[in-house]
Amino acid sequence: MRREFLKYLFEMPLLWLGIAVLAGLIFIGDTITDLEIAFAVLYVSVILLSVYSGRTGAIAVVGIACAALTILSYFLTRHGASQAGLFNGILSLIAIGATTYLAIKIEKSDATARQAQSELARMSRLMIVGELGTSIAHEVSQPITAIAANGNAALRWLAATPPDQHEARRAIERIVTDAGRAGDVITRVRRLVAQSSPSRDMCDLVEVITDVLELVRSEVRKGQILLRAELDTELPLVSGDRVQLQQVILNFIMNAIEALADVEAGTRELLVSAAAAENRITVSVRDSGVGVPPAMIERIFEAFYTTKPNGMGMGLAISRSIIEAHGGKVYAAPNFPHGTVFGFTLPITGETRG
Ligand SMILES: Nc1ncnc2c1ncn2[C@@H]1O[C@H](COP(=O)(O)OP(=O)(O)OP(=O)(O)O)[C@@H](O)[C@H]1O
Ligand SMILES: [Mg+2]
């Protein structure tokens, strides 16, 4: 447990520095003021601050430390009536104990809720990946089998004595046709993904984004990412498929979170913004992560382009299809000074929120 605690200490240095400074100030205040003053009750704020660590173990350690400091300061305090001091001390200890207990309880139920959410986020990702994987495998396997068969045939025609160049050439032509078919299949599958359940409701993008942020809350917390959202509250509605738009934003944010995992904990920043200008709405997801090499920025939207060991390379390709099916455009650019900004623009259709 102590080693774990030390680990947290290094993971969230600012939070723990704040906690230590606050606890120190309260300890000094408690020790230099009279025993009659229940200064130690302020430790409650330290415990509440520790909730931000998101770890029940850490909250318990902070609670115990606060109780220990209260007792220590009772013995160190020089002024005041010791009986009143004892009474105040016990009162403070009860307050500290109760707060710690409640904070741990709240954090526990919060953790359960977060787990359910992250499960949901994972499931929805798995669902598309699963669906897509099956249909691609199914449709592409046929031309690929044909390509292999024709390749072997061509080799045999060429190995024959004398080599039959005419037949070999025909086999190779069939290979080219089949390769084209395999490419068409992938294009079709992509279009299919973008067009499945093509509902066109009036969507409130602020709501869509807020829902996604709720979904990734635990990932953001776990990744120790400083998340900011700048959402124009007067944003006009857009016509589109809410679930698909959610999927796009989720893809951008998951990518950003993954890109932030590789940079130092104190520098992980994520900014999600939505604003309207002229007759378009722009949504962007800006991260301070590892960034994309400039030469690669053209390729990342391609299907199956991935640099991740477990990546499908489909997230951005699907996102692009969805946005284009909505009459919009996706973009990616380097973020200054680190990271990448991904975003899309959608046309405003005229209706306002009501
Ligand atoms: N925010 C980002 N920062 C840096 N690189 C990124 C970012 N977003 C995407 N990329 C790069 O683009 C590639 C393609 O992203 P995409 O979302 O299409 O696929 P993926 O994340 O690798 O896999 P998945 O299909 O599971 O989402 C990533 O592998 C990564 O190299
Ligand atoms: Mg991705």
Short mmCIF file of C-alpha atoms and ligand atoms in Angstrom, two decimals:
data_model
loop_
_atom_site.label_atom_id
_atom_site.label_comp_id
_atom_site.label_asym_id
_atom_site.label_seq_id
_atom_site.Cartn_x
_atom_site.Cartn_y
_atom_site.Cartn_z
CA MET A 1 0.00 0.00 0.00
CA ARG A 2 2.78 2.46 0.86
CA ARG A 3 4.54 1.84 -2.40
CA GLU A 4 1.28 2.34 -4.26
CA PHE A 5 0.77 5.58 -2.41
CA LEU A 6 4.22 6.78 -3.36
CA LYS A 7 3.39 5.96 -6.95
CA TYR A 8 0.31 8.20 -6.84
CA LEU A 9 2.45 10.87 -5.30
CA PHE A 10 4.62 10.98 -8.37
CA GLU A 11 1.76 10.66 -10.79
CA MET A 12 -0.14 13.75 -9.66
CA PRO A 13 2.57 15.98 -8.23
CA LEU A 14 0.51 19.21 -8.22
CA LEU A 15 -2.42 17.69 -6.38
CA TRP A 16 -0.19 16.18 -3.72
CA LEU A 17 1.83 19.34 -3.36
CA GLY A 18 -1.43 21.22 -2.79
CA ILE A 19 -2.58 18.67 -0.23
CA ALA A 20 0.74 18.77 1.62
CA VAL A 21 0.86 22.57 1.71
CA LEU A 22 -2.76 22.87 2.88
CA ALA A 23 -2.29 20.20 5.57
CA GLY A 24 0.94 21.90 6.68
CA LEU A 25 -0.78 25.30 6.99
CA ILE A 26 -3.66 23.81 8.96
CA PHE A 27 -1.19 22.00 11.22
CA ILE A 28 0.69 25.25 11.92
CA GLY A 29 -2.60 27.13 12.48
CA ASP A 30 -3.88 24.40 14.77
CA THR A 31 -0.69 24.37 16.80
CA ILE A 32 -0.22 28.13 17.28
CA THR A 33 -3.86 28.91 18.07
CA ASP A 34 -5.46 28.21 21.48
CA LEU A 35 -6.76 24.77 22.27
CA GLU A 36 -10.29 26.21 22.42
CA ILE A 37 -10.25 26.83 18.69
CA ALA A 38 -11.23 23.75 16.70
CA PHE A 39 -8.86 24.65 13.87
CA ALA A 40 -8.34 20.99 13.00
CA VAL A 41 -11.83 20.77 11.54
CA LEU A 42 -10.33 22.42 8.44
CA TYR A 43 -8.56 19.11 7.66
CA VAL A 44 -11.89 18.15 6.14
CA SER A 45 -10.93 20.31 3.13
CA VAL A 46 -7.68 18.35 2.74
CA ILE A 47 -9.62 15.10 2.62
CA LEU A 48 -12.06 16.48 0.10
CA LEU A 49 -9.11 17.60 -2.03
CA SER A 50 -7.69 14.08 -1.97
CA VAL A 51 -10.88 12.81 -3.65
CA TYR A 52 -9.43 14.24 -6.88
CA SER A 53 -6.82 11.47 -6.81
CA GLY A 54 -9.67 9.09 -7.63
CA ARG A 55 -8.18 6.39 -5.37
CA THR A 56 -9.84 5.18 -2.21
CA GLY A 57 -6.52 4.02 -0.76
CA ALA A 58 -5.06 7.49 -1.12
CA ILE A 59 -8.09 9.09 0.53
CA ALA A 60 -7.76 6.70 3.49
CA VAL A 61 -4.07 7.52 3.88
CA VAL A 62 -4.83 11.25 3.82
CA GLY A 63 -7.60 10.79 6.40
CA ILE A 64 -5.27 8.89 8.74
CA ALA A 65 -2.53 11.48 8.28
CA CYS A 66 -4.95 14.30 9.13
CA ALA A 67 -6.07 12.48 12.27
CA ALA A 68 -2.44 11.93 13.29
CA LEU A 69 -1.62 15.63 12.72
CA THR A 70 -4.61 16.62 14.84
CA ILE A 71 -3.41 14.47 17.73
CA LEU A 72 0.19 15.64 17.35
CA SER A 73 -0.84 19.28 17.38
CA TYR A 74 -2.96 18.72 20.54
CA PHE A 75 0.22 17.75 22.37
CA LEU A 76 2.28 20.55 20.84
CA THR A 77 -0.18 23.39 21.51
CA ARG A 78 1.00 25.56 24.43
CA HIS A 79 -2.02 27.76 25.05
CA GLY A 80 -5.58 27.23 26.18
CA ALA A 81 -7.61 24.99 28.45
CA SER A 82 -6.66 21.37 27.89
CA GLN A 83 -10.16 20.05 28.60
CA ALA A 84 -11.76 22.21 25.92
CA GLY A 85 -8.83 21.22 23.69
CA LEU A 86 -9.51 17.56 24.25
CA PHE A 87 -13.17 18.04 23.48
CA ASN A 88 -12.37 20.03 20.31
CA GLY A 89 -9.79 17.47 19.29
CA ILE A 90 -12.27 14.63 19.56
CA LEU A 91 -14.82 16.67 17.62
CA SER A 92 -12.28 17.29 14.86
CA LEU A 93 -11.32 13.62 14.77
CA ILE A 94 -14.99 12.66 14.36
CA ALA A 95 -15.37 15.17 11.53
CA ILE A 96 -12.20 13.86 9.85
CA GLY A 97 -13.31 10.25 10.26
CA ALA A 98 -16.81 10.89 8.94
CA THR A 99 -15.54 12.88 5.95
CA THR A 100 -12.97 10.23 5.08
CA TYR A 101 -15.62 7.52 5.29
CA LEU A 102 -18.06 9.45 3.10
CA ALA A 103 -15.37 10.46 0.61
CA ILE A 104 -14.29 6.83 0.21
CA LYS A 105 -17.89 5.73 -0.21
CA ILE A 106 -18.60 8.35 -2.84
CA GLU A 107 -15.38 7.56 -4.70
CA LYS A 108 -16.25 3.85 -4.67
CA SER A 109 -19.70 4.32 -6.19
CA ASP A 110 -18.23 6.82 -8.62
CA ALA A 111 -15.64 4.24 -9.68
CA THR A 112 -18.36 1.69 -10.31
CA ALA A 113 -20.26 4.16 -12.48
CA ARG A 114 -17.10 5.07 -14.37
CA GLN A 115 -16.33 1.45 -15.00
CA ALA A 116 -19.78 0.95 -16.47
CA GLN A 117 -19.22 3.94 -18.73
CA SER A 118 -15.85 2.86 -19.96
CA GLU A 119 -17.28 -0.57 -20.62
CA LEU A 120 -19.93 1.14 -22.72
CA ALA A 121 -17.36 3.13 -24.65
CA ARG A 122 -15.34 0.00 -25.26
CA MET A 123 -18.40 -1.96 -26.33
CA SER A 124 -19.49 0.59 -28.87
CA ARG A 125 -15.99 0.59 -30.34
CA LEU A 126 -15.86 -3.18 -30.37
CA MET A 127 -19.21 -3.29 -32.06
CA ILE A 128 -18.17 -1.31 -35.07
CA VAL A 129 -14.80 -2.95 -35.24
CA GLY A 130 -16.45 -6.37 -34.99
CA GLU A 131 -19.12 -5.67 -37.57
CA LEU A 132 -16.67 -4.16 -39.93
CA GLY A 133 -14.10 -6.88 -39.48
CA THR A 134 -16.58 -9.60 -40.31
CA SER A 135 -17.95 -7.93 -43.40
CA ILE A 136 -14.53 -7.01 -44.71
CA ALA A 137 -13.14 -10.48 -44.08
CA HIS A 138 -16.14 -12.02 -45.74
CA GLU A 139 -16.18 -9.87 -48.85
CA VAL A 140 -12.46 -9.52 -49.39
CA SER A 141 -11.56 -13.17 -48.88
CA GLN A 142 -13.06 -14.15 -52.23
CA PRO A 143 -11.01 -11.90 -54.52
CA ILE A 144 -7.92 -12.66 -52.44
CA THR A 145 -8.38 -16.40 -52.92
CA ALA A 146 -8.80 -15.79 -56.64
CA ILE A 147 -5.66 -13.65 -56.70
CA ALA A 148 -3.65 -16.43 -55.06
CA ALA A 149 -5.01 -19.05 -57.47
CA ASN A 150 -4.26 -16.92 -60.52
CA GLY A 151 -0.81 -16.09 -59.20
CA ASN A 152 -0.01 -19.79 -58.93
CA ALA A 153 -1.42 -20.40 -62.40
CA ALA A 154 0.73 -17.62 -63.85
CA LEU A 155 3.81 -19.11 -62.21
CA ARG A 156 2.99 -22.52 -63.71
CA TRP A 157 2.47 -21.09 -67.21
CA LEU A 158 5.81 -19.31 -66.97
CA ALA A 159 7.60 -22.41 -65.65
CA ALA A 160 6.29 -24.59 -68.47
CA THR A 161 8.65 -25.42 -71.37
CA PRO A 162 8.19 -23.48 -73.46
CA PRO A 163 6.64 -20.82 -71.18
CA ASP A 164 3.13 -19.89 -72.22
CA GLN A 165 3.31 -16.14 -72.05
CA HIS A 166 -0.21 -15.67 -73.37
CA GLU A 167 -1.85 -17.72 -70.59
CA ALA A 168 0.43 -16.18 -67.95
CA ARG A 169 -0.58 -12.74 -69.11
CA ARG A 170 -4.28 -13.61 -68.86
CA ALA A 171 -3.80 -14.93 -65.32
CA ILE A 172 -2.04 -11.70 -64.35
CA GLU A 173 -4.85 -9.65 -65.89
CA ARG A 174 -7.31 -11.56 -63.72
CA ILE A 175 -5.15 -10.75 -60.69
CA VAL A 176 -5.34 -7.03 -61.50
CA THR A 177 -9.13 -7.22 -61.88
CA ASP A 178 -9.52 -9.07 -58.57
CA ALA A 179 -7.28 -6.63 -56.76
CA GLY A 180 -9.53 -3.85 -58.05
CA ARG A 181 -12.55 -5.74 -56.76
CA ALA A 182 -11.01 -6.11 -53.32
CA GLY A 183 -10.42 -2.34 -53.28
CA ASP A 184 -14.03 -1.71 -54.32
CA VAL A 185 -15.25 -3.92 -51.49
CA ILE A 186 -13.39 -1.86 -48.96
CA THR A 187 -14.76 1.36 -50.40
CA ARG A 188 -18.27 -0.12 -50.27
CA VAL A 189 -17.86 -1.29 -46.68
CA ARG A 190 -16.72 2.17 -45.71
CA ARG A 191 -19.70 3.74 -47.39
CA LEU A 192 -21.93 1.20 -45.70
CA VAL A 193 -20.60 2.14 -42.31
CA ALA A 194 -21.19 5.79 -42.96
CA GLN A 195 -24.70 5.19 -44.21
CA SER A 196 -26.04 2.57 -41.85
CA SER A 197 -29.09 3.98 -40.08
CA PRO A 198 -28.87 7.28 -41.92
CA SER A 199 -31.14 9.14 -39.55
CA ARG A 200 -31.23 12.88 -40.02
CA ASP A 201 -32.37 14.57 -36.86
CA MET A 202 -31.61 18.04 -35.68
CA CYS A 203 -28.67 17.46 -33.36
CA ASP A 204 -27.34 19.70 -30.69
CA LEU A 205 -23.59 19.25 -31.03
CA VAL A 206 -22.94 20.61 -27.56
CA GLU A 207 -25.12 17.84 -26.21
CA VAL A 208 -23.42 15.27 -28.44
CA ILE A 209 -20.00 16.37 -27.23
CA THR A 210 -21.05 16.51 -23.59
CA ASP A 211 -22.35 12.95 -23.83
CA VAL A 212 -19.06 11.74 -25.28
CA LEU A 213 -17.07 13.59 -22.63
CA GLU A 214 -19.16 11.87 -19.99
CA LEU A 215 -18.33 8.56 -21.63
CA VAL A 216 -14.57 9.16 -21.62
CA ARG A 217 -14.42 10.78 -18.20
CA SER A 218 -12.75 7.82 -16.54
CA GLU A 219 -10.24 7.38 -19.38
CA VAL A 220 -9.32 11.05 -19.05
CA ARG A 221 -8.94 10.70 -15.33
CA LYS A 222 -6.96 7.51 -15.58
CA GLY A 223 -4.69 9.09 -18.17
CA GLN A 224 -4.14 12.14 -15.93
CA ILE A 225 -5.18 14.44 -18.69
CA LEU A 226 -6.17 18.04 -18.23
CA LEU A 227 -9.39 18.24 -20.19
CA ARG A 228 -10.97 21.53 -21.19
CA ALA A 229 -14.09 22.08 -23.22
CA GLU A 230 -14.89 25.34 -24.99
CA LEU A 231 -18.38 24.86 -26.28
CA ASP A 232 -20.30 27.75 -27.75
CA THR A 233 -23.63 27.58 -25.94
CA GLU A 234 -25.38 29.44 -28.76
CA LEU A 235 -24.40 26.82 -31.32
CA PRO A 236 -27.05 26.28 -34.00
CA LEU A 237 -28.38 22.76 -34.51
CA VAL A 238 -27.07 20.57 -37.32
CA SER A 239 -28.89 17.93 -39.26
CA GLY A 240 -27.35 14.53 -38.75
CA ASP A 241 -27.14 11.18 -37.09
CA ARG A 242 -26.47 11.70 -33.44
CA VAL A 243 -24.90 8.31 -32.84
CA GLN A 244 -22.58 8.61 -35.81
CA LEU A 245 -21.46 12.09 -34.83
CA GLN A 246 -20.82 10.80 -31.34
CA GLN A 247 -18.74 8.03 -32.85
CA VAL A 248 -16.57 10.53 -34.72
CA ILE A 249 -15.92 12.65 -31.66
CA LEU A 250 -15.28 9.51 -29.62
CA ASN A 251 -12.73 8.35 -32.20
CA PHE A 252 -10.91 11.69 -32.13
CA ILE A 253 -10.85 11.77 -28.36
CA MET A 254 -9.76 8.14 -27.97
CA ASN A 255 -6.92 8.79 -30.42
CA ALA A 256 -5.95 11.91 -28.48
CA ILE A 257 -5.96 9.99 -25.20
CA GLU A 258 -3.79 7.31 -26.79
CA ALA A 259 -1.41 9.95 -28.15
CA LEU A 260 -1.19 11.58 -24.73
CA ALA A 261 -0.24 8.33 -23.03
CA ASP A 262 3.22 8.65 -24.54
CA VAL A 263 4.05 12.09 -23.16
CA GLU A 264 4.92 13.15 -19.63
CA ALA A 265 2.05 13.21 -17.13
CA GLY A 266 2.20 16.92 -16.31
CA THR A 267 1.89 17.99 -19.95
CA ARG A 268 -1.17 16.05 -21.06
CA GLU A 269 -3.73 18.50 -22.32
CA LEU A 270 -6.88 17.96 -24.28
CA LEU A 271 -9.10 20.73 -25.57
CA VAL A 272 -12.45 19.99 -27.14
CA SER A 273 -14.13 22.96 -28.75
CA ALA A 274 -17.16 23.72 -30.85
CA ALA A 275 -17.89 27.05 -32.47
CA ALA A 276 -19.93 28.47 -35.31
CA ALA A 277 -18.52 30.77 -37.96
CA GLU A 278 -20.20 31.94 -41.15
CA ASN A 279 -22.43 29.05 -42.12
CA ARG A 280 -20.39 26.25 -40.62
CA ILE A 281 -19.84 24.65 -37.27
CA THR A 282 -16.33 23.57 -36.42
CA VAL A 283 -15.64 20.93 -33.80
CA SER A 284 -12.05 20.29 -32.88
CA VAL A 285 -10.11 18.01 -30.57
CA ARG A 286 -6.69 19.37 -29.72
CA ASP A 287 -4.10 17.31 -27.88
CA SER A 288 -0.57 17.93 -26.66
CA GLY A 289 0.40 14.34 -27.43
CA VAL A 290 3.12 12.76 -29.51
CA GLY A 291 1.85 14.30 -32.73
CA VAL A 292 1.81 12.97 -36.27
CA PRO A 293 4.92 13.26 -38.46
CA PRO A 294 4.10 15.88 -41.17
CA ALA A 295 4.76 13.37 -43.93
CA MET A 296 2.15 11.03 -42.49
CA ILE A 297 -0.65 13.52 -41.96
CA GLU A 298 -2.06 12.79 -45.41
CA ARG A 299 -2.20 9.07 -44.72
CA ILE A 300 -3.81 8.85 -41.30
CA PHE A 301 -7.35 9.02 -42.68
CA GLU A 302 -6.70 6.02 -44.92
CA ALA A 303 -8.35 2.76 -43.91
CA PHE A 304 -6.02 0.35 -42.09
CA TYR A 305 -3.33 2.96 -41.51
CA THR A 306 -2.24 2.48 -37.93
CA THR A 307 0.88 2.84 -35.82
CA LYS A 308 -0.63 1.03 -32.84
CA PRO A 309 0.09 -2.60 -32.04
CA ASN A 310 -3.61 -3.29 -31.44
CA GLY A 311 -5.02 -0.63 -33.74
CA MET A 312 -7.33 -1.36 -36.63
CA GLY A 313 -6.55 1.89 -38.39
CA MET A 314 -10.26 2.32 -39.04
CA GLY A 315 -11.20 5.04 -36.54
CA LEU A 316 -10.28 8.00 -38.73
CA ALA A 317 -11.36 6.36 -41.99
CA ILE A 318 -14.83 5.74 -40.57
CA SER A 319 -14.93 9.23 -39.12
CA ARG A 320 -14.13 10.74 -42.50
CA SER A 321 -16.84 8.70 -44.21
CA ILE A 322 -19.39 9.74 -41.61
CA ILE A 323 -18.57 13.43 -41.82
CA GLU A 324 -18.50 13.43 -45.62
CA ALA A 325 -21.87 11.69 -45.64
CA HIS A 326 -23.06 14.62 -43.53
CA GLY A 327 -21.85 17.11 -46.11
CA GLY A 328 -18.89 18.14 -43.99
CA LYS A 329 -15.11 17.85 -44.00
CA VAL A 330 -12.54 16.43 -41.62
CA TYR A 331 -9.09 17.85 -41.09
CA ALA A 332 -5.92 17.21 -39.14
CA ALA A 333 -3.06 19.59 -38.45
CA PRO A 334 -0.12 19.86 -36.10
CA ASN A 335 -0.92 21.60 -32.83
CA PHE A 336 1.45 24.25 -31.49
CA PRO A 337 3.88 23.50 -29.87
CA HIS A 338 3.09 19.78 -29.45
CA GLY A 339 0.47 17.34 -30.57
CA THR A 340 -2.24 17.36 -33.14
CA VAL A 341 -5.58 18.95 -33.77
CA PHE A 342 -8.33 16.91 -35.38
CA GLY A 343 -11.63 18.36 -36.33
CA PHE A 344 -14.55 18.58 -38.69
CA THR A 345 -16.84 21.20 -40.08
CA LEU A 346 -20.52 20.73 -40.75
CA PRO A 347 -22.86 23.01 -42.66
CA ILE A 348 -25.49 24.86 -40.63
CA THR A 349 -28.95 24.12 -41.94
CA GLY A 350 -30.80 27.10 -40.57
CA GLU A 351 -32.84 25.83 -37.62
CA THR A 352 -31.84 27.20 -34.27
CA ARG A 353 -32.05 25.54 -30.91
CA GLY A 354 -35.37 25.81 -29.19
N1 LIG B 1 -4.34 12.50 -31.86
C1 LIG B 1 -3.40 11.82 -32.50
N2 LIG B 1 -2.08 12.05 -32.24
C2 LIG B 1 -1.12 11.37 -32.89
N3 LIG B 1 -1.36 10.44 -33.84
C3 LIG B 1 -2.63 10.16 -34.14
C4 LIG B 1 -3.72 10.82 -33.49
N4 LIG B 1 -4.86 10.36 -34.02
C5 LIG B 1 -4.52 9.44 -34.93
N5 LIG B 1 -3.18 9.31 -35.02
C6 LIG B 1 -2.43 8.43 -35.92
O1 LIG B 1 -3.32 8.02 -36.94
C7 LIG B 1 -3.39 6.60 -36.97
C8 LIG B 1 -4.76 6.19 -37.44
O2 LIG B 1 -5.75 6.50 -36.48
P1 LIG B 1 -7.11 5.67 -36.47
O3 LIG B 1 -7.98 6.18 -35.38
O4 LIG B 1 -7.65 5.68 -37.85
O5 LIG B 1 -6.65 4.21 -36.17
P2 LIG B 1 -6.06 3.61 -34.81
O6 LIG B 1 -6.33 4.56 -33.69
O7 LIG B 1 -4.65 3.24 -35.05
O8 LIG B 1 -6.92 2.30 -34.62
P3 LIG B 1 -8.50 2.22 -34.36
O9 LIG B 1 -9.09 1.75 -35.62
O10 LIG B 1 -8.61 1.23 -33.27
O11 LIG B 1 -9.00 3.58 -33.97
C9 LIG B 1 -3.03 6.16 -35.57
O12 LIG B 1 -2.52 4.84 -35.54
C10 LIG B 1 -1.98 7.18 -35.18
O13 LIG B 1 -0.73 6.85 -35.72
MG MG B 2 -8.26 5.35 -33.35
#
